[in-house]
XYZ file of C-alpha atoms in Angstrom:
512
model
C 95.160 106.387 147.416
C 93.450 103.812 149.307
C 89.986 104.832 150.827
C 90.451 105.052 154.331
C 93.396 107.174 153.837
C 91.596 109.692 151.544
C 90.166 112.821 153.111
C 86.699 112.014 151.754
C 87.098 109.049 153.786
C 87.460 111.013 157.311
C 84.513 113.793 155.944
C 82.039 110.977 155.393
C 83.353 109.265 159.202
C 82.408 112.439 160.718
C 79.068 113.226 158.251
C 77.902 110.063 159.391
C 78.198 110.849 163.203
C 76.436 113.824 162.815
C 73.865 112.007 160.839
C 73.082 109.247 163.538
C 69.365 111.003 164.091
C 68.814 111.147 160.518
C 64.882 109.981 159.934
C 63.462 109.534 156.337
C 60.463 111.014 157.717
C 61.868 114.240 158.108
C 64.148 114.129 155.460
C 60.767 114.314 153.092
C 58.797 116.767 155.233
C 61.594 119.075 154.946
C 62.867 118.911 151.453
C 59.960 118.775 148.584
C 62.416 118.301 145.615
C 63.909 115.082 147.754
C 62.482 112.392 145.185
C 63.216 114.305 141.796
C 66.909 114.931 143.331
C 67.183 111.072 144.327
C 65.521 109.624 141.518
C 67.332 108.858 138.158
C 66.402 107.561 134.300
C 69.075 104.885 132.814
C 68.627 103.050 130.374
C 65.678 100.649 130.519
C 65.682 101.482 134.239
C 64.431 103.799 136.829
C 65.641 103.963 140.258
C 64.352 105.550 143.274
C 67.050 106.499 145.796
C 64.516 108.523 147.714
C 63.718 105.997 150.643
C 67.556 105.632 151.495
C 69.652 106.927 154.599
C 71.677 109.595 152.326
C 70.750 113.326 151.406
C 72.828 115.888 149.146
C 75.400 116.361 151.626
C 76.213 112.203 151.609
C 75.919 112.037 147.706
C 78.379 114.759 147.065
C 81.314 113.411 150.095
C 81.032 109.993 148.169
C 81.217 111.748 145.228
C 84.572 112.868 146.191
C 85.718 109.803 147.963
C 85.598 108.016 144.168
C 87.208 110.950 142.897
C 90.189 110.558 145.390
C 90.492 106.969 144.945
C 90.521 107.305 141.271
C 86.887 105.612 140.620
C 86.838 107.110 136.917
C 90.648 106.192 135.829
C 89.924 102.436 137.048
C 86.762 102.468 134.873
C 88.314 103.728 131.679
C 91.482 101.256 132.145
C 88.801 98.442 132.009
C 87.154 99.960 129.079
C 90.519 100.289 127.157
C 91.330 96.465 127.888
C 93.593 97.473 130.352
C 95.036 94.005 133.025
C 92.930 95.715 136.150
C 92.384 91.607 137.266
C 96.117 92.462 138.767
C 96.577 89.158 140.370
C 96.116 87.497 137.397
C 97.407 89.258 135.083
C 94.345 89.610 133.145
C 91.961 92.609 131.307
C 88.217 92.364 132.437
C 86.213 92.652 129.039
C 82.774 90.853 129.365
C 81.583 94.629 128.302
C 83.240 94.005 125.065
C 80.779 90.765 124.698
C 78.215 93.491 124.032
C 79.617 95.939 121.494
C 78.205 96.132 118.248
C 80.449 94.262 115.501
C 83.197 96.907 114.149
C 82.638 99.658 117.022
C 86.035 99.814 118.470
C 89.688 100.164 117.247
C 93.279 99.703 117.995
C 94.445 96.838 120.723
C 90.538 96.214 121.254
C 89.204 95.304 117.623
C 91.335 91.990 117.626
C 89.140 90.700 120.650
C 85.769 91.733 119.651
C 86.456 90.183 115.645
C 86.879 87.552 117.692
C 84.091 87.365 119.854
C 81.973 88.230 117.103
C 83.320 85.258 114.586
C 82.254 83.072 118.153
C 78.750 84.990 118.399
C 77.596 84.236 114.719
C 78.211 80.496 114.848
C 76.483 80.204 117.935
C 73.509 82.214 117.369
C 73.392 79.982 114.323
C 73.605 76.767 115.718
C 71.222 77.824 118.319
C 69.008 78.892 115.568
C 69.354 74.963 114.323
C 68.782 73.678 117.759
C 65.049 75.690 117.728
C 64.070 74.518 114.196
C 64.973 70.714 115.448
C 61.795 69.585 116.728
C 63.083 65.816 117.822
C 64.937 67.777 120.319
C 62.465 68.827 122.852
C 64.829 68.814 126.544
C 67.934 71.211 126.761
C 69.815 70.265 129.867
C 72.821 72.829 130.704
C 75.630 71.526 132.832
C 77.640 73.449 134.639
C 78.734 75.337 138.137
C 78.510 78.659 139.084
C 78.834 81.487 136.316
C 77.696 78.750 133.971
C 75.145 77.966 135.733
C 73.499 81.084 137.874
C 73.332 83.452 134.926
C 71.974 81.531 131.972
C 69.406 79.937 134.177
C 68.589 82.734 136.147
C 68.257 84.651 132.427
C 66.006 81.484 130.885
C 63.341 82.118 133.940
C 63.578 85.555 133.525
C 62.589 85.777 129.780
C 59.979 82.215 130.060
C 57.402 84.575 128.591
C 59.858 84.752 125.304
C 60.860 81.269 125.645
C 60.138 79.117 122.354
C 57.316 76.415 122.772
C 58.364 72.613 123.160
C 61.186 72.730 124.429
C 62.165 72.375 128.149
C 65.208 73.939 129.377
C 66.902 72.120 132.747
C 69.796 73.278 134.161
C 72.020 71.312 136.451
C 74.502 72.495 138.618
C 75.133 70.473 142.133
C 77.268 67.203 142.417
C 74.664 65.719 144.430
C 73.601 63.332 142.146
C 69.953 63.480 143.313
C 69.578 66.797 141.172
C 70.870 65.040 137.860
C 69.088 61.791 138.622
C 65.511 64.028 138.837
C 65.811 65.868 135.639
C 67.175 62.838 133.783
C 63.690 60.554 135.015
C 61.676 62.992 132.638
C 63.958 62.328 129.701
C 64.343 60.693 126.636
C 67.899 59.948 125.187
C 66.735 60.856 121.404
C 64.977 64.002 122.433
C 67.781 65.652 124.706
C 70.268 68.195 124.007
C 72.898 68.199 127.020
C 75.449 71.794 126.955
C 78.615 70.967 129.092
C 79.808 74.238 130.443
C 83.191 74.293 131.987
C 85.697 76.472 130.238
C 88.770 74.591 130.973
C 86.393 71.369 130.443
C 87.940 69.683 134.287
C 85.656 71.234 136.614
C 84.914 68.493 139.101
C 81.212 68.719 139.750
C 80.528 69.805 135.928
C 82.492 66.641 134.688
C 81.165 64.169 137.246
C 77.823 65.364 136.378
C 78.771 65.217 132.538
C 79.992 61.688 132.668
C 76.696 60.502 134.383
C 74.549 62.017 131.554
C 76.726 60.593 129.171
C 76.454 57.033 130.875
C 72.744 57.598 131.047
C 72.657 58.735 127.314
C 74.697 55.159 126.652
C 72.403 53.417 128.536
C 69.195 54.808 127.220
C 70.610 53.570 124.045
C 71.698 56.897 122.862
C 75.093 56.229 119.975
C 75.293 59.882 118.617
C 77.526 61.855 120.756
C 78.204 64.233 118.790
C 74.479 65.437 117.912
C 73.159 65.414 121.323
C 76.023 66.705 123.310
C 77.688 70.299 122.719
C 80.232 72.137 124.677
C 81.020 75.878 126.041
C 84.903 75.321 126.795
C 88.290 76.996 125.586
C 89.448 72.918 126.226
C 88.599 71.488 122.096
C 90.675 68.598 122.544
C 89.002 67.429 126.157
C 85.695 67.747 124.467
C 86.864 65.918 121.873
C 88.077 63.418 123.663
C 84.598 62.913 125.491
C 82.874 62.591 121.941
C 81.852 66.243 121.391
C 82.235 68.078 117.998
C 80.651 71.332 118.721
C 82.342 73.623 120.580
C 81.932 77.171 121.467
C 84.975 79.054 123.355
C 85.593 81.962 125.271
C 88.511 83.606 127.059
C 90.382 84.250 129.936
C 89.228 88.356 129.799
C 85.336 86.367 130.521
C 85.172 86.078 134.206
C 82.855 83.213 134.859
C 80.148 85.233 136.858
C 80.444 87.841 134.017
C 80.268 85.058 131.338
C 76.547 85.075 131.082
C 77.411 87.177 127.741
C 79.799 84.611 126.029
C 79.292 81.175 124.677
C 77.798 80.697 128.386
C 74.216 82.009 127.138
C 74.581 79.424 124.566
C 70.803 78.103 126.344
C 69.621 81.241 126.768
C 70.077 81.706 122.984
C 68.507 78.731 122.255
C 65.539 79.844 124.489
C 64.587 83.275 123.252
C 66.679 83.297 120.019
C 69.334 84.781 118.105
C 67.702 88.062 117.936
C 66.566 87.647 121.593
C 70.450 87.241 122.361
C 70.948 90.231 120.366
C 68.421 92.447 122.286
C 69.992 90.758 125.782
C 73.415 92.299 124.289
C 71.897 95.489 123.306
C 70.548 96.463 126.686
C 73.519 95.697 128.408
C 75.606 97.532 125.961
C 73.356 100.657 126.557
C 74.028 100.595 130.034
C 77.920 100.004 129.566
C 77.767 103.330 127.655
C 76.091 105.057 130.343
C 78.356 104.038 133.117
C 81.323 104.944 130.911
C 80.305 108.085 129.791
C 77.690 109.796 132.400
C 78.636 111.964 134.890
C 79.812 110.691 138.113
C 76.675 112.470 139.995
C 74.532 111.250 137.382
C 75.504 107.695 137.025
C 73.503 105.421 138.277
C 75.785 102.373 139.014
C 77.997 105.137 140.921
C 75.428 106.104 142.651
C 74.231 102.600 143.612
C 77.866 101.002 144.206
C 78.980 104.347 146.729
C 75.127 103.917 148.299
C 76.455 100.637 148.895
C 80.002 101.718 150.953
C 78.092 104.458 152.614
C 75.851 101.753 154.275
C 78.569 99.076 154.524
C 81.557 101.115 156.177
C 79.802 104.532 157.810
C 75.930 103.471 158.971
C 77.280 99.645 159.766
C 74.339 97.941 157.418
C 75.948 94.614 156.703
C 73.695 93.278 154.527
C 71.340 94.119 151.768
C 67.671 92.063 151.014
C 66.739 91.746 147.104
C 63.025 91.712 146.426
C 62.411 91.438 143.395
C 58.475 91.616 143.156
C 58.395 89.370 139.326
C 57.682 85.589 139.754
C 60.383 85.177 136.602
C 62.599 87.022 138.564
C 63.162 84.445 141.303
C 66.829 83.581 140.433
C 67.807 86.887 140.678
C 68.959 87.027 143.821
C 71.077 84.255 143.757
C 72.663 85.315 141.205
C 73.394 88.998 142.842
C 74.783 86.653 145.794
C 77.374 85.514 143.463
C 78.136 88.115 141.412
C 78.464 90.671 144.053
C 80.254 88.106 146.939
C 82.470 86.803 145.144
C 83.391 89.511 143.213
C 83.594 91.785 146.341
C 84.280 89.361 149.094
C 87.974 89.885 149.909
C 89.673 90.745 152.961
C 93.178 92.235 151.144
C 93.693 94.863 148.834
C 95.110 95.070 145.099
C 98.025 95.004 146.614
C 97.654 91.993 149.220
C 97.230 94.299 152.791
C 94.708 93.394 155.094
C 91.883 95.570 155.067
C 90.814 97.366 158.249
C 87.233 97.815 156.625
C 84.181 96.067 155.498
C 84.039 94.713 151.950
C 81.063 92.916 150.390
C 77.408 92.866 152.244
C 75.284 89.519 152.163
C 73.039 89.535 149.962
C 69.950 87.707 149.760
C 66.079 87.457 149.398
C 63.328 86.074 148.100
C 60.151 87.613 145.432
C 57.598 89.423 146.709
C 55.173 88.603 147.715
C 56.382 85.448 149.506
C 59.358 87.395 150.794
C 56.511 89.717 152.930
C 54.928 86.267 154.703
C 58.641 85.174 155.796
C 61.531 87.578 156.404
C 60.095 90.374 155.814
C 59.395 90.208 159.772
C 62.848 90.773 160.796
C 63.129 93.965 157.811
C 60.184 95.684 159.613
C 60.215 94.932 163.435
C 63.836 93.016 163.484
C 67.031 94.533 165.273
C 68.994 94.773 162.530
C 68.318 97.896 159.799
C 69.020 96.332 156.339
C 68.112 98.194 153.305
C 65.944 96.321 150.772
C 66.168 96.552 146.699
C 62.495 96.143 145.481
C 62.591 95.016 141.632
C 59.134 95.830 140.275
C 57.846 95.775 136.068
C 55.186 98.321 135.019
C 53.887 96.170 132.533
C 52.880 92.329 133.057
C 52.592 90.084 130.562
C 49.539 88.047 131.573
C 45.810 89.259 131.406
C 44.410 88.046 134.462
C 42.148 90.340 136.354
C 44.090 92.392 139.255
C 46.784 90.301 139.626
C 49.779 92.510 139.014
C 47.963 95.898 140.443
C 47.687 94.217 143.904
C 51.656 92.614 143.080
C 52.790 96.593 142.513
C 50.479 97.787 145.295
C 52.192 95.497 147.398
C 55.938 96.822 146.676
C 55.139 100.449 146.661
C 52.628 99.484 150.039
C 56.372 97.721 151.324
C 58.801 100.213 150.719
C 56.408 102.652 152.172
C 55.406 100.771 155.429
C 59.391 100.420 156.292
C 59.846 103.871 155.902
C 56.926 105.080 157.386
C 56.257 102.784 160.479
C 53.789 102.615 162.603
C 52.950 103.700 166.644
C 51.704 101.359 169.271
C 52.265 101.928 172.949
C 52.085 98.013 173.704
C 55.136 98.038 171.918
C 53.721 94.376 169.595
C 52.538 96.192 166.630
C 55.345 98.839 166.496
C 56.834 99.432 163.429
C 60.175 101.619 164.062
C 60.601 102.577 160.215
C 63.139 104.453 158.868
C 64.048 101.635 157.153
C 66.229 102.110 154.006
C 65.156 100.808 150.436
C 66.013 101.668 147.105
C 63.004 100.967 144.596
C 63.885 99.871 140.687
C 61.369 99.905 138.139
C 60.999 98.319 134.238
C 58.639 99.709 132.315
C 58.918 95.836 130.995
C 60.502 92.568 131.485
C 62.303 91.964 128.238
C 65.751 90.545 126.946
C 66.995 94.600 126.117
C 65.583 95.388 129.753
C 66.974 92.668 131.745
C 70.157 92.857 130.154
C 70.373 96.856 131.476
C 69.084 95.422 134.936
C 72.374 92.913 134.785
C 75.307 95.391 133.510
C 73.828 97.769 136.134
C 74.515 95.271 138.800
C 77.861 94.358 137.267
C 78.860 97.519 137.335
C 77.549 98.879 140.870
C 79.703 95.910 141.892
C 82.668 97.515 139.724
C 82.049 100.776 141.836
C 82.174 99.402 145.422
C 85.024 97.315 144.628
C 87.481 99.912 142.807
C 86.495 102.244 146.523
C 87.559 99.806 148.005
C 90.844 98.884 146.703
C 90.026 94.924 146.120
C 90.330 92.774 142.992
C 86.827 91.961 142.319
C 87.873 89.812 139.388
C 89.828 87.071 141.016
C 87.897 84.356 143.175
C 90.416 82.054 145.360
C 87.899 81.693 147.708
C 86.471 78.895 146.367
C 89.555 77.013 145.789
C 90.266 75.461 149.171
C 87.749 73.995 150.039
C 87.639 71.977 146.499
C 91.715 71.081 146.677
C 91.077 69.700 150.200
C 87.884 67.664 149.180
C 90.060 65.807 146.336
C 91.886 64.363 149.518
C 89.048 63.701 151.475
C 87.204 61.802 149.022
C 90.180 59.322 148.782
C 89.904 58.902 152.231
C 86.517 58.145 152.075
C 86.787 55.404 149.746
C 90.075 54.330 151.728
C 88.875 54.675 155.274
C 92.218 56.356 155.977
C 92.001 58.535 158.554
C 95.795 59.517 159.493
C 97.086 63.034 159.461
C 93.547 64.563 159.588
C 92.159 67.014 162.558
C 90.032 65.010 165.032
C 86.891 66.446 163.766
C 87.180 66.118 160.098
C 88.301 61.716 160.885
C 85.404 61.307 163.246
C 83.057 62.947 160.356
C 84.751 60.846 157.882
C 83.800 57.564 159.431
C 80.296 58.426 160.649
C 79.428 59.257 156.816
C 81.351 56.077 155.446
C 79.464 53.960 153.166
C 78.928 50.410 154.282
C-alpha cells in the first residue's frame, strides 16, 4: 500500500497537528529517560535522536507506517538479490560488495565468487601500485559515483594514507580543473584510473583523452603502465591503450559503487587491508539493518525521522555538519547519494506523487559552518534540522585543539535547542531547533565504512515509505542528451529550431 493511503499515514497527519506546540525544552523537563529512549549503539556509531521534534508517540506511528507499507519485505527482497531497481530491471547488491568470501548460498554465491575473484586482483595490484615508488601522483578520473565516494573516502582516511604519494581526483569537464592538477605532474611519475563503467561517459572520456594527450606530450610511450581502468567496457579500454582493467556490474549503482572496483584509489591509499576494514564496517552495519528490530534499527529510525520532518512538520531540508576537517566531502557526497537516489516525483509504479520526496541536503564542517550559515539555522525563518558528525578520538597531538572542536558541536546542538531571550528582539535565539548528533569513537576505514552503509541505508528507508525507485537516476540524462546538440551548434553557429533564450545564449558565449 502506498503511504498516503495507509492508516499510519492519516494517524501521523493528525499526531502532527496536535504536536504543532511541541518544544524540546519541555519535552526534556518532562521526561528524564528522554535521551536513553532516543539514543542508540550501532555498530561503530552512536546516535543521539534526543534533540529532534519526535517523542514515543511519533516513533511508534512511523513505526507502523513502515510496517503498512511493507518497509521490512522490501529490505529482505534486496538482501536476497531480488530486481527491487523495477524500472530497470535490475537487483541492488552493493551490500554484497561487503560480505565475507563464502558467506552466502544459492542464487547469491555466483555474484559474490565473482566479486571476490575482482576484489583479490585489485587489492593486489593496488598492493603493486604502493610498493612502486617511481609512481608518486594517482589521478582518478571520473563523474559522480566514481568520483564523490572514493575521493570523499581518500580525505576521510588522509591520516591512513601511505606517504609519497599524492592522490588527485578529477571530475568536471571544465578543463581548468584537469589543466591545474596536471601543472604539478610528471608523465613518468603518474598513475591516471579512468572510471566510467561503460567507458563513454562524456566528461570522464573528454577528460581521459586530455591526460592521455598530455601523457603523449610529456613524452610519456607506456600506456599500459601508467593508465588503468574501472569499466565493464575491456575492449574500449583496450582500444585507448589500457591493459588493466577492473569491472563491476550492473547490480553496482554508481553512487553505491564506492565498494567495487570504484575504490580502486582508495585501496591504493590506505591498502588492501585498509579496503578490507572499509568492507568490514560496512558489512557490520548491513547486518544490523537486516536483522535488528525495526524500533531498534538505527537506519529505520533515521530514514522515518527523515519522512516525519519532510511530509508532517514541512522541514524541507536537512544541514550536515560534520565537525572533522577530513570529513569535508561528506556532505557532498550525502547530496548525491540521498538526491538522487530519493529525488523523484513518481512512484514504482510511474504515478505522480502528491507528497514530498527527497530534502536538500547540504553543509559545510564545523567550525566554518558556525561563522557562515549557521546564522540562518539559529535566528533564520526556516527550521531545518542539522546532523552534527563529531569523532571522540583525534588523531593529532596538538594542545586543545579537538576539546574546543567537540565543545563547539555539543555547545551547537545545544544553543539551537536551547535558545536564548532578548526583548530587543536582535539577539533572540527562538530554539527548538531540531538536530540529530552522531558520534565515532574514531575516524577509521571499519568506522567510516559503518558511517556510509548507515547513510545508504537511511536512504533505503525513506525511499521504500515512499514508494519511489531510489535506484534509477534519469534525472541526469536530459540535460546531457540535449548538450550533445548544443555543442554542435556551438561549433556550427546554427541557431534554427532552438527556444529564443537558449540561441541568444548560444551566440553571446560563441568563441571568436
Amino acid at each position: 500500500m502506498r503511504c498516503d493511503q495507509t492508516p499510519a499515514w492519516k494517524a501521523l497527519t493528525t499526531h502532527a497537528a496536535q504536536a504543532t506546540g511541541f518544544d524540546l525544552r519541555t519535552a526534556f523537563a518532562q521526561d528524564p529517560e528522554r535521551v536513553s529512549a532516543l539514543s542508540q549503539t550501532a555498530p561503530h556509531v552512536f546516535a543521539d535522536l534526543s534533540k529532534n521534534h519526535t517523542d514515543a508517540a511519533t516513533e511508534a506511528l512511523l513505526i507502523e507506517l513502515a510496517r503498512q507499507t511493507g518497509l521490512a519485505s522490501h529490505r529482505d527482497a534486496m538482501f536476497r538479490g531480488e530486481p527491487i531497481n523495477n524500472t530497470e530491471g535490475r537487483a541492488v547488491m552493493h551490500w554484497l560488495l561487503r560480505q565475507p568470501e563464502g558467506s552466502v548460498s544459492g542464487d547469491l554465491a555466483a555474484p559474490l565468487k565473482r566479486a571476490h575473484d575482482t576484489l583479490k586482483p585489485m587489492l593486489a595490484y593496488a598492493e603493486n601500485i604502493r610498493a612502486d615508488a617511481q609512481i608518486t601522483d594517482v589521478v582518478n578520473i571520473g563523474i559522480g559515483g566514481s568520483d564523490l565516494g572514493p575521493q570523499m573516502a581518500v580525505l576521510a582516511l588522509q591520516d591512513f594514507v601511505i606517504p609519497g604519494k599524492r592522490f588527485h581526483f578529477v571530475s568536471n569537464v571544465d578543463g581548468h580543473e584537469l589543466a591545474a592538477v596536471l601543472k604539478g605532474l610528471k608523465a613518468e611519475n603518474t598513475l591516471f584510473l579512468i572510471a566510467s563503467k561503460t567507458f563513454t561517459t562524456l566528461e570522464t572520456m573528454t577528460n581521459a583523452r586530455s591526460a592521455l594527450a598530455w601523457f603523449r606530450a610529456q613524452g610519456g610511450s607506456d600506456v599500459a603502465r601508467h593508465f588503468a581502468a574501472l569499466t565493464t567496457h575491456v575492449a574500449a579500454a583496450a582500444e585507448f591503450g589500457i591493459t588493466t582493467t577492473f569491472g563491476f556490474w550492473n547490480w553496482v549503482g554508481g553512487r553505491y559503487s564506492l565498494w567495487s572496483a570504484i575504490g580502486l584509489p582508495v585501496a591504493i591509499a590506505i591498502g588492501a587491508q585498509g579496503f578490507r576494514d572499509l568492507l568490514a564496517g560496512a558489512h557490520a552495519m548491513d547486518q544490523h539493518f537486516q536483522s535488528a528490530p525495526l524500533e531498534a534499527n538505527l537506519p529505520v529510525r533515521l530514514g522515518l525521522l527523515d519522512v516525519w520532518y519532510r511530509n508532517f512538520l514541512g522541514y524541507t531540508s536537512r544541514s550536515i555538519a560534520p565537525y572533522h576537517c577530513a570529513l569535508r566531502r561528506l556532505p557532498a557526497y550525502l547530496q548525491q547519494l540521498e538526491m538522487e537516489s530519493n529525488g523523484k516525483r513518481v512512484d514504482r509504479n510511474g504515478h505522480a506523487l502528491l507528497y514530498g520526496t527527497s530534502p536538500v541536503l547540504w553543509g559545510e564542517p564545523g567550525t566554518n559552518g558556525q561563522h557562515a550559515y549557521f546564522q540562518m539555522l539559529h535566528q533564520g525563518t526556516d527550521v531545518v534540522p542539522v546532523e552534527f558528525i563529531a569523532v571522540k578520538k583525534p588523531t593529532h597531538n596538538l594542545a586543545d585543539h579537538h576539546e574546543l572542536l567537540l565543545a563547539n558541536a555539543i555547545a551547537q546542538a545545544q544553543a539551537l535547542m536551547l535558545g536564548q531571550a532578548d526583548e530587543g528582539g536582535h539577539q533572540h535565539f527562538p530554539g527548538n531547533r531540531p538536530s540529530t548528533f552522531l558520534l565515532l569513537d574514531e575516524l577509521t576505514p571499519t568506522s567510516l565504512g559503518a558511517l556510509i552503509a548507515l547513510q545508504e541505508h537511511r536512504v533505503f528507508v525513506s525511499g521504500s515509505v515512499w514508494g519511489i525507485n531510489s535506484f534509477d537516476q534519469f534525472g541526469v540524462e536530459l540535460g546531457k542528451v540535449l548538450a550533445q546538440d548544443i555543442h554542435a551548434r556551438l561549433l556550427s553557429g546554427d541557431t534554427q529550431g532552438l527556444d529564443a533564450s537558449s540561441a541568444a545564449l548560444l551566440q553571446r558565449v560563441r568563441l571568436g
